[in-house]
GROMACS .gro file of C-alpha atoms in nm:
model
  263
    1MET     CA    1  -5.654  15.620   4.090
    2ALA     CA    2  -5.747  15.264   4.174
    3THR     CA    3  -5.480  15.057   4.342
    4ARG     CA    4  -5.419  14.690   4.292
    5PRO     CA    5  -5.525  14.464   4.583
    6GLU     CA    6  -5.163  14.356   4.632
    7GLN     CA    7  -5.054  14.720   4.669
    8SER     CA    8  -5.330  14.807   4.916
    9LYS     CA    9  -5.253  14.500   5.124
   10ALA     CA   10  -4.881  14.576   5.132
   11GLN     CA   11  -4.942  14.941   5.225
   12GLY     CA   12  -5.121  14.829   5.540
   13ARG     CA   13  -4.820  14.638   5.669
   14HIS     CA   14  -4.514  14.783   5.829
   15LEU     CA   15  -4.333  14.545   6.067
   16ARG     CA   16  -4.160  14.328   5.810
   17LEU     CA   17  -4.045  14.634   5.621
   18ALA     CA   18  -3.916  14.792   5.945
   19LEU     CA   19  -3.725  14.470   6.017
   20PHE     CA   20  -3.580  14.479   5.664
   21TRP     CA   21  -3.446  14.829   5.704
   22ALA     CA   22  -3.325  14.765   6.058
   23ALA     CA   23  -3.124  14.465   5.942
   24LEU     CA   24  -2.962  14.671   5.667
   25GLY     CA   25  -2.904  14.953   5.914
   26GLY     CA   26  -2.728  14.719   6.155
   27ILE     CA   27  -2.502  14.594   5.876
   28ALA     CA   28  -2.429  14.953   5.773
   29ALA     CA   29  -2.336  15.037   6.133
   30ALA     CA   30  -2.077  14.760   6.126
   31MET     CA   31  -1.948  14.875   5.790
   32VAL     CA   32  -1.881  15.231   5.909
   33MET     CA   33  -1.641  15.126   6.185
   34PRO     CA   34  -1.320  15.097   5.980
   35TYR     CA   35  -1.375  15.451   5.849
   36ALA     CA   36  -1.455  15.591   6.194
   37THR     CA   37  -1.151  15.438   6.355
   38ALA     CA   38  -0.926  15.564   6.076
   39VAL     CA   39  -1.060  15.921   6.061
   40LEU     CA   40  -1.088  15.979   6.436
   41LYS     CA   41  -0.776  15.776   6.512
   42LEU     CA   42  -0.965  15.579   6.775
   43PRO     CA   43  -0.742  15.366   7.000
   44VAL     CA   44  -0.873  15.025   6.905
   45GLN     CA   45  -0.645  14.854   7.158
   46ASP     CA   46  -0.821  15.038   7.444
   47ALA     CA   47  -1.167  14.911   7.352
   48PRO     CA   48  -1.347  14.732   7.641
   49LEU     CA   49  -1.432  14.436   7.416
   50PRO     CA   50  -1.265  14.269   7.120
   51MET     CA   51  -1.342  14.484   6.815
   52PRO     CA   52  -1.554  14.223   6.629
   53LEU     CA   53  -1.769  14.171   6.940
   54LEU     CA   54  -1.800  14.546   6.998
   55ILE     CA   55  -1.905  14.606   6.639
   56ALA     CA   56  -2.162  14.324   6.657
   57ALA     CA   57  -2.306  14.461   6.982
   58GLN     CA   58  -2.337  14.813   6.844
   59ALA     CA   59  -2.495  14.688   6.524
   60LEU     CA   60  -2.747  14.480   6.720
   61GLN     CA   61  -2.831  14.767   6.951
   62LEU     CA   62  -2.884  15.005   6.661
   63GLY     CA   63  -3.090  14.744   6.475
   64VAL     CA   64  -3.331  14.707   6.763
   65LEU     CA   65  -3.376  15.085   6.783
   66LEU     CA   66  -3.432  15.107   6.406
   67VAL     CA   67  -3.707  14.845   6.417
   68LEU     CA   68  -3.905  15.063   6.656
   69LEU     CA   69  -3.836  15.395   6.484
   70GLY     CA   70  -3.884  15.245   6.141
   71TRP     CA   71  -4.220  15.095   6.233
   72LEU     CA   72  -4.336  15.424   6.385
   73GLY     CA   73  -4.225  15.617   6.079
   74LEU     CA   74  -4.390  15.382   5.834
   75ARG     CA   75  -4.713  15.375   6.032
   76ALA     CA   76  -4.725  15.752   6.076
   77GLY     CA   77  -4.632  15.813   5.714
   78ALA     CA   78  -4.898  15.587   5.566
   79PRO     CA   79  -5.182  15.845   5.567
   80LEU     CA   80  -4.942  16.122   5.464
   81GLY     CA   81  -4.800  15.964   5.148
   82LEU     CA   82  -4.455  15.923   5.307
   83ASP     CA   83  -4.329  15.571   5.250
   84SER     CA   84  -4.060  15.335   5.127
   85PRO     CA   85  -4.240  15.213   4.814
   86LEU     CA   86  -3.964  15.019   4.638
   87ALA     CA   87  -3.853  14.824   4.946
   88ARG     CA   88  -4.218  14.768   5.037
   89ALA     CA   89  -4.285  14.615   4.698
   90LEU     CA   90  -3.980  14.392   4.744
   91VAL     CA   91  -4.056  14.282   5.099
   92TYR     CA   92  -4.425  14.219   5.047
   93ARG     CA   93  -4.391  14.097   4.687
   94ALA     CA   94  -4.629  14.361   4.558
   95PRO     CA   95  -4.618  14.550   4.229
   96VAL     CA   96  -4.388  14.850   4.225
   97ALA     CA   97  -4.569  15.180   4.230
   98PRO     CA   98  -4.484  15.372   4.022
   99PRO     CA   99  -4.356  15.110   3.777
  100ARG     CA  100  -4.011  15.142   3.615
  101PRO     CA  101  -3.850  15.372   3.872
  102GLY     CA  102  -3.511  15.362   3.702
  103ARG     CA  103  -3.523  15.719   3.572
  104SER     CA  104  -3.619  15.872   3.908
  105LEU     CA  105  -3.348  15.667   4.082
  106ALA     CA  106  -3.093  15.797   3.832
  107VAL     CA  107  -3.206  16.152   3.905
  108ALA     CA  108  -3.167  16.086   4.279
  109ALA     CA  109  -2.814  15.950   4.226
  110LEU     CA  110  -2.722  16.255   4.018
  111ALA     CA  111  -2.869  16.483   4.282
  112GLY     CA  112  -2.651  16.314   4.541
  113LEU     CA  113  -2.338  16.371   4.336
  114VAL     CA  114  -2.430  16.740   4.297
  115VAL     CA  115  -2.499  16.773   4.669
  116GLY     CA  116  -2.169  16.610   4.753
  117GLY     CA  117  -1.986  16.848   4.525
  118LEU     CA  118  -2.164  17.149   4.673
  119ILE     CA  119  -2.078  17.041   5.027
  120ALA     CA  120  -1.713  16.981   4.939
  121GLY     CA  121  -1.698  17.325   4.777
  122ALA     CA  122  -1.870  17.493   5.071
  123ALA     CA  123  -1.631  17.322   5.317
  124ARG     CA  124  -1.338  17.469   5.125
  125LEU     CA  125  -1.494  17.815   5.135
  126PHE     CA  126  -1.521  17.791   5.511
  127ALA     CA  127  -1.164  17.663   5.550
  128PRO     CA  128  -1.000  18.008   5.597
  129LEU     CA  129  -1.249  18.091   5.873
  130MET     CA  130  -1.197  17.774   6.075
  131PRO     CA  131  -1.000  17.785   6.403
  132PRO     CA  132  -0.709  17.546   6.459
  133ALA     CA  133  -0.825  17.190   6.524
  134HIS     CA  134  -0.767  17.058   6.874
  135HIS     CA  135  -0.825  16.696   6.782
  136PRO     CA  136  -0.634  16.521   6.501
  137VAL     CA  137  -0.838  16.411   6.203
  138SER     CA  138  -0.693  16.189   5.933
  139LEU     CA  139  -0.801  16.207   5.570
  140SER     CA  140  -0.556  15.935   5.471
  141PHE     CA  141  -0.807  15.656   5.517
  142ALA     CA  142  -0.841  15.391   5.251
  143ARG     CA  143  -1.101  15.458   4.985
  144TRP     CA  144  -1.269  15.125   5.056
  145GLN     CA  145  -1.328  15.249   5.411
  146GLY     CA  146  -1.500  15.559   5.277
  147PHE     CA  147  -1.706  15.348   5.040
  148LEU     CA  148  -1.828  15.121   5.319
  149ALA     CA  149  -1.905  15.420   5.543
  150SER     CA  150  -2.127  15.570   5.273
  151PHE     CA  151  -2.386  15.300   5.337
  152TYR     CA  152  -2.427  15.426   5.695
  153GLY     CA  153  -2.526  15.773   5.581
  154GLY     CA  154  -2.745  15.640   5.303
  155ILE     CA  155  -2.933  15.394   5.521
  156VAL     CA  156  -2.909  15.471   5.892
  157GLU     CA  157  -2.914  15.850   5.883
  158GLU     CA  158  -3.205  15.850   5.639
  159LEU     CA  159  -3.401  15.610   5.860
  160PHE     CA  160  -3.348  15.839   6.159
  161LEU     CA  161  -3.392  16.175   5.990
  162ARG     CA  162  -3.635  16.123   5.709
  163LEU     CA  163  -3.839  15.811   5.783
  164PHE     CA  164  -3.872  15.881   6.156
  165LEU     CA  165  -3.804  16.248   6.234
  166MET     CA  166  -3.937  16.423   5.925
  167THR     CA  167  -4.242  16.195   5.919
  168ALA     CA  168  -4.304  16.260   6.288
  169LEU     CA  169  -4.292  16.635   6.230
  170VAL     CA  170  -4.542  16.618   5.946
  171TRP     CA  171  -4.765  16.383   6.143
  172CYS     CA  172  -4.763  16.609   6.449
  173ALA     CA  173  -4.858  16.912   6.240
  174TRP     CA  174  -5.131  16.708   6.074
  175LYS     CA  175  -5.274  16.583   6.403
  176LEU     CA  176  -5.220  16.878   6.634
  177ILE     CA  177  -5.259  17.178   6.402
  178LEU     CA  178  -5.479  17.051   6.119
  179LYS     CA  179  -5.666  16.809   6.351
  180ALA     CA  180  -5.635  16.544   6.079
  181LYS     CA  181  -5.925  16.709   5.895
  182ARG     CA  182  -5.735  16.779   5.575
  183ALA     CA  183  -5.410  16.674   5.416
  184PRO     CA  184  -5.103  16.875   5.511
  185GLY     CA  185  -5.001  17.130   5.251
  186HIS     CA  186  -4.662  17.202   5.100
  187ALA     CA  187  -4.576  17.446   5.382
  188VAL     CA  188  -4.602  17.167   5.637
  189PHE     CA  189  -4.373  16.937   5.440
  190TRP     CA  190  -4.118  17.209   5.371
  191THR     CA  191  -4.114  17.308   5.737
  192ALA     CA  192  -4.054  16.947   5.836
  193ILE     CA  193  -3.780  16.914   5.574
  194VAL     CA  194  -3.592  17.218   5.707
  195LEU     CA  195  -3.644  17.128   6.074
  196ALA     CA  196  -3.518  16.774   6.021
  197ALA     CA  197  -3.210  16.914   5.846
  198LEU     CA  198  -3.150  17.156   6.133
  199VAL     CA  199  -3.178  16.874   6.386
  200PHE     CA  200  -2.924  16.680   6.176
  201ALA     CA  201  -2.694  16.985   6.188
  202ALA     CA  202  -2.738  17.019   6.564
  203GLY     CA  203  -2.655  16.651   6.600
  204HIS     CA  204  -2.320  16.719   6.430
  205LEU     CA  205  -2.223  16.999   6.667
  206PRO     CA  206  -2.083  16.767   6.937
  207ALA     CA  207  -1.863  16.600   6.676
  208ALA     CA  208  -1.755  16.943   6.549
  209ALA     CA  209  -1.675  17.044   6.905
  210ARG     CA  210  -1.435  16.750   6.928
  211LEU     CA  211  -1.244  16.890   6.633
  212TRP     CA  212  -1.260  17.268   6.680
  213PRO     CA  213  -1.372  17.527   6.934
  214LEU     CA  214  -1.739  17.605   6.867
  215THR     CA  215  -1.686  17.946   6.710
  216ALA     CA  216  -1.949  18.119   6.499
  217ALA     CA  217  -1.773  17.995   6.186
  218VAL     CA  218  -1.778  17.633   6.303
  219VAL     CA  219  -2.149  17.651   6.392
  220ALA     CA  220  -2.234  17.825   6.064
  221ARG     CA  221  -2.033  17.570   5.865
  222THR     CA  222  -2.207  17.282   6.038
  223ILE     CA  223  -2.552  17.427   5.973
  224VAL     CA  224  -2.486  17.526   5.611
  225LEU     CA  225  -2.330  17.194   5.510
  226ASN     CA  226  -2.609  16.992   5.665
  227LEU     CA  227  -2.882  17.208   5.515
  228LEU     CA  228  -2.722  17.159   5.173
  229ALA     CA  229  -2.778  16.786   5.223
  230GLY     CA  230  -3.092  16.768   5.434
  231ILE     CA  231  -3.318  16.985   5.219
  232PRO     CA  232  -3.277  16.795   4.889
  233PHE     CA  233  -3.283  16.458   5.066
  234GLY     CA  234  -3.602  16.555   5.244
  235PHE     CA  235  -3.757  16.671   4.917
  236LEU     CA  236  -3.671  16.339   4.752
  237TYR     CA  237  -3.826  16.147   5.040
  238TRP     CA  238  -4.143  16.352   5.020
  239ARG     CA  239  -4.191  16.341   4.645
  240LEU     CA  240  -4.038  16.008   4.543
  241GLY     CA  241  -3.995  15.789   4.850
  242LEU     CA  242  -3.734  15.690   5.107
  243GLU     CA  243  -3.515  15.492   4.867
  244HIS     CA  244  -3.453  15.801   4.654
  245ALA     CA  245  -3.334  15.999   4.957
  246MET     CA  246  -3.114  15.707   5.059
  247LEU     CA  247  -2.960  15.678   4.713
  248ALA     CA  248  -2.890  16.052   4.696
  249HIS     CA  249  -2.734  16.047   5.045
  250PHE     CA  250  -2.518  15.749   4.952
  251TRP     CA  251  -2.379  15.916   4.641
  252ALA     CA  252  -2.321  16.244   4.826
  253ASP     CA  253  -2.116  16.048   5.078
  254ILE     CA  254  -1.927  15.875   4.797
  255VAL     CA  255  -1.815  16.224   4.687
  256LEU     CA  256  -1.726  16.330   5.043
  257LYS     CA  257  -1.564  16.008   5.159
  258VAL     CA  258  -1.413  15.864   4.842
  259LEU     CA  259  -1.376  16.119   4.560
  260LEU     CA  260  -1.318  16.445   4.752
  261PRO     CA  261  -1.253  16.347   5.116
  262THR     CA  262  -1.403  16.613   5.339
  263VAL     CA  263  -1.458  16.637   5.713
   0.00000   0.00000   0.00000
């Protein structure tokens, strides 16, 4: 299929798009702080800096990291068909490809709601197996805090796990195993999807260890809940683009942080 010149030109650029997502990621990092302090009961008064300054510093630090990782992910994903097409069209003022993405975005949002419900249900199934918590967790946070925190998962975690990590896994398989001689097949993408989800689960184990002893049930719960999210989000990124994974992740977090609060 022939592409318009504007589309081809935009697809060869990455830095401005990486800056766009890094800026939104930094804002999302600031927005998650009220939720984090409420849920983990963080002693705000013991912070080394005034809270607004601390939030700004963390957001800036994360934003700088996201510029680098975002650029690498966009550059590596270009020959693999992994991209952020809607934001790219917006940033570079190019035609949207495919046009009229409203239906696929609605499907992604619905998928996120389903994923959120499945995770909430699975967490309740694991509840009888969980050991006593040794760190207090509050679920009495304000719903607006959960709403703001949902942007962090939808933006920042997807930039780390899908745009950078999953893309890097596919790219490495393409370069090192396939020697870049042919396009990676479905098995490569599915392997990268599952591995990225497992890395996401492993990244949650330190947080789980703060709440419970790391028993087999705690580890299994962490892996299962994150696979329930990571696999569909990875599939959406692969087939429809980064924004669809972000939207699904956002709505899953709305379920877990606003509608059916779950830790």
